[in-house]
Amino acid sequence: MTATIEMMEAGGRTLRVAHWRLDEKSDHPPILFFNGIGANIEAVAPLAERLTERGFVMFDMPGTGESPDPTVPYNPFTMSWTANQILDQLGLGEVDVMGVSWGGAMAQHFTLQYPKRTRRLVLVATTAGMLMVPGKPAALTKMANPRRYIDPDFMNEHFMTLYGGMTKRAGSKEDHIGRLKPPSPRGYFYQLLAMLGWTSLPALPFMAKEVLVMMGDEDQIVPLINGRILASAIPNARLEVFEGGGHLFLLTHADESVAMLREFLDAPETEAEGRRAA
């Protein structure tokens, strides 16, 4: 991994932060990325490394990866505030915001909390929070169990039940499992707790951003209907569906995902964006 890794103090927390290419000149704003529940930086590093023309920032949530355990619970408001402080310390202004699964909810909240800092938003395999259509019970019960990070045999045995759609690229499962680092029990529990009762649905009609919603049609955890709900509720959203894509299509369908991200993020400024900027 070619990232710069540093421990940063932000929002009263010590967090492990990774960033790519921030010292390189770019015509594109960097991406602020929010990871899925329990996932460490390394799990999404291949995506950051593919987007060579722009900066990329993400961090391990408290108690995940190598960030220390949280001492007190947090919520989307306080963690968005923390992420905003990280951007300040890195000397960044406007960013494109992106999140996958649990991190997609965080990305929505950050965008609503800091609209002037967010240019465009990408939501991957995610929902509007509490008001979601749940996935298959077999997948949800296993996802709630942090053993999937701790026990490689458990992960290997239940991978298809958990994630589905893993047929696109040989070695996808092994690659992903090899990059995982288990979260602490407290870190995992606090991540689950953070979104308890949270939903973005009432605020989505007021989200004045260009939004790309990316979903897999074989996702066992976040069914496609959730992406349709997001895209219908957000005025300037478009939905793209990956055929044969499971919950991890961002990695298993990497070429298609990166091409779609570039096409969306690099598209010319829309009239609505121009009016807002003015």
PDB file of N, CA and C in Angstrom, residues 163-165 214-220 222-225 228 240-247 249 253:
ATOM      1  N   TYR A 163     -21.891 -12.104   1.366  1.00  0.00           N
ATOM      2  CA  TYR A 163     -21.639 -11.078   0.364  1.00  0.00           C
ATOM      3  C   TYR A 163     -22.227 -11.367  -1.015  1.00  0.00           C
ATOM      4  N   GLY A 164     -22.342 -12.632  -1.412  1.00  0.00           N
ATOM      5  CA  GLY A 164     -22.902 -12.927  -2.718  1.00  0.00           C
ATOM      6  C   GLY A 164     -22.064 -12.343  -3.847  1.00  0.00           C
ATOM      7  N   GLY A 165     -22.420 -12.684  -5.083  1.00  0.00           N
ATOM      8  CA  GLY A 165     -21.852 -12.032  -6.252  1.00  0.00           C
ATOM      9  C   GLY A 165     -20.340 -12.053  -6.341  1.00  0.00           C
ATOM     10  N   MET A 214     -24.662   3.370  -6.324  1.00  0.00           N
ATOM     11  CA  MET A 214     -24.169   2.148  -6.962  1.00  0.00           C
ATOM     12  C   MET A 214     -24.616   0.946  -6.127  1.00  0.00           C
ATOM     13  N   MET A 215     -25.275  -0.018  -6.786  1.00  0.00           N
ATOM     14  CA  MET A 215     -25.800  -1.189  -6.084  1.00  0.00           C
ATOM     15  C   MET A 215     -25.510  -2.457  -6.879  1.00  0.00           C
ATOM     16  N   GLY A 216     -25.418  -3.588  -6.161  1.00  0.00           N
ATOM     17  CA  GLY A 216     -25.299  -4.890  -6.798  1.00  0.00           C
ATOM     18  C   GLY A 216     -26.628  -5.621  -6.752  1.00  0.00           C
ATOM     19  N   ASP A 217     -26.981  -6.308  -7.840  1.00  0.00           N
ATOM     20  CA  ASP A 217     -28.291  -6.963  -7.861  1.00  0.00           C
ATOM     21  C   ASP A 217     -28.299  -8.319  -7.144  1.00  0.00           C
ATOM     22  N   GLU A 218     -27.127  -8.758  -6.628  1.00  0.00           N
ATOM     23  CA  GLU A 218     -27.074  -9.997  -5.850  1.00  0.00           C
ATOM     24  C   GLU A 218     -26.612  -9.744  -4.412  1.00  0.00           C
ATOM     25  N   ASP A 219     -26.768  -8.516  -3.946  1.00  0.00           N
ATOM     26  CA  ASP A 219     -26.347  -8.158  -2.593  1.00  0.00           C
ATOM     27  C   ASP A 219     -27.249  -8.839  -1.571  1.00  0.00           C
ATOM     28  N   GLN A 220     -26.658  -9.658  -0.704  1.00  0.00           N
ATOM     29  CA  GLN A 220     -27.418 -10.386   0.310  1.00  0.00           C
ATOM     30  C   GLN A 220     -27.697  -9.536   1.547  1.00  0.00           C
ATOM     31  N   VAL A 222     -27.629  -5.740   1.614  1.00  0.00           N
ATOM     32  CA  VAL A 222     -28.372  -4.521   1.275  1.00  0.00           C
ATOM     33  C   VAL A 222     -29.064  -4.743  -0.073  1.00  0.00           C
ATOM     34  N   PRO A 223     -30.311  -5.196  -0.046  1.00  0.00           N
ATOM     35  CA  PRO A 223     -31.019  -5.453  -1.303  1.00  0.00           C
ATOM     36  C   PRO A 223     -31.125  -4.218  -2.184  1.00  0.00           C
ATOM     37  N   LEU A 224     -31.210  -4.457  -3.479  1.00  0.00           N
ATOM     38  CA  LEU A 224     -31.240  -3.399  -4.482  1.00  0.00           C
ATOM     39  C   LEU A 224     -32.336  -2.368  -4.228  1.00  0.00           C
ATOM     40  N   ILE A 225     -33.458  -2.765  -3.679  1.00  0.00           N
ATOM     41  CA  ILE A 225     -34.562  -1.841  -3.446  1.00  0.00           C
ATOM     42  C   ILE A 225     -34.124  -0.640  -2.611  1.00  0.00           C
ATOM     43  N   ARG A 228     -32.826   1.946  -4.859  1.00  0.00           N
ATOM     44  CA  ARG A 228     -33.933   2.600  -5.575  1.00  0.00           C
ATOM     45  C   ARG A 228     -34.598   3.649  -4.683  1.00  0.00           C
ATOM     46  N   GLU A 240     -27.050   3.198 -10.526  1.00  0.00           N
ATOM     47  CA  GLU A 240     -26.365   2.267 -11.419  1.00  0.00           C
ATOM     48  C   GLU A 240     -26.309   0.907 -10.738  1.00  0.00           C
ATOM     49  N   VAL A 241     -26.728  -0.134 -11.456  1.00  0.00           N
ATOM     50  CA  VAL A 241     -26.820  -1.477 -10.893  1.00  0.00           C
ATOM     51  C   VAL A 241     -25.782  -2.382 -11.560  1.00  0.00           C
ATOM     52  N   PHE A 242     -25.015  -3.075 -10.724  1.00  0.00           N
ATOM     53  CA  PHE A 242     -23.996  -3.996 -11.225  1.00  0.00           C
ATOM     54  C   PHE A 242     -24.580  -5.394 -11.296  1.00  0.00           C
ATOM     55  N   GLU A 243     -24.717  -5.896 -12.504  1.00  0.00           N
ATOM     56  CA  GLU A 243     -25.278  -7.231 -12.704  1.00  0.00           C
ATOM     57  C   GLU A 243     -24.320  -8.279 -12.138  1.00  0.00           C
ATOM     58  N   GLY A 244     -24.841  -9.157 -11.300  1.00  0.00           N
ATOM     59  CA  GLY A 244     -24.003 -10.174 -10.667  1.00  0.00           C
ATOM     60  C   GLY A 244     -23.183  -9.639  -9.521  1.00  0.00           C
ATOM     61  N   GLY A 245     -23.442  -8.402  -9.106  1.00  0.00           N
ATOM     62  CA  GLY A 245     -22.667  -7.786  -8.040  1.00  0.00           C
ATOM     63  C   GLY A 245     -23.246  -8.078  -6.676  1.00  0.00           C
ATOM     64  N   GLY A 246     -22.401  -8.516  -5.749  1.00  0.00           N
ATOM     65  CA  GLY A 246     -22.801  -8.706  -4.369  1.00  0.00           C
ATOM     66  C   GLY A 246     -22.464  -7.472  -3.554  1.00  0.00           C
ATOM     67  N   HIS A 247     -22.319  -7.638  -2.253  1.00  0.00           N
ATOM     68  CA  HIS A 247     -22.075  -6.495  -1.376  1.00  0.00           C
ATOM     69  C   HIS A 247     -20.691  -5.889  -1.609  1.00  0.00           C
ATOM     70  N   PHE A 249     -19.129  -5.559  -4.637  1.00  0.00           N
ATOM     71  CA  PHE A 249     -18.892  -5.376  -6.069  1.00  0.00           C
ATOM     72  C   PHE A 249     -17.862  -4.294  -6.350  1.00  0.00           C
ATOM     73  N   HIS A 253     -15.879  -6.116  -8.983  1.00  0.00           N
ATOM     74  CA  HIS A 253     -16.108  -5.503 -10.289  1.00  0.00           C
ATOM     75  C   HIS A 253     -15.301  -4.200 -10.353  1.00  0.00           C
TER      76      HIS A 253
END
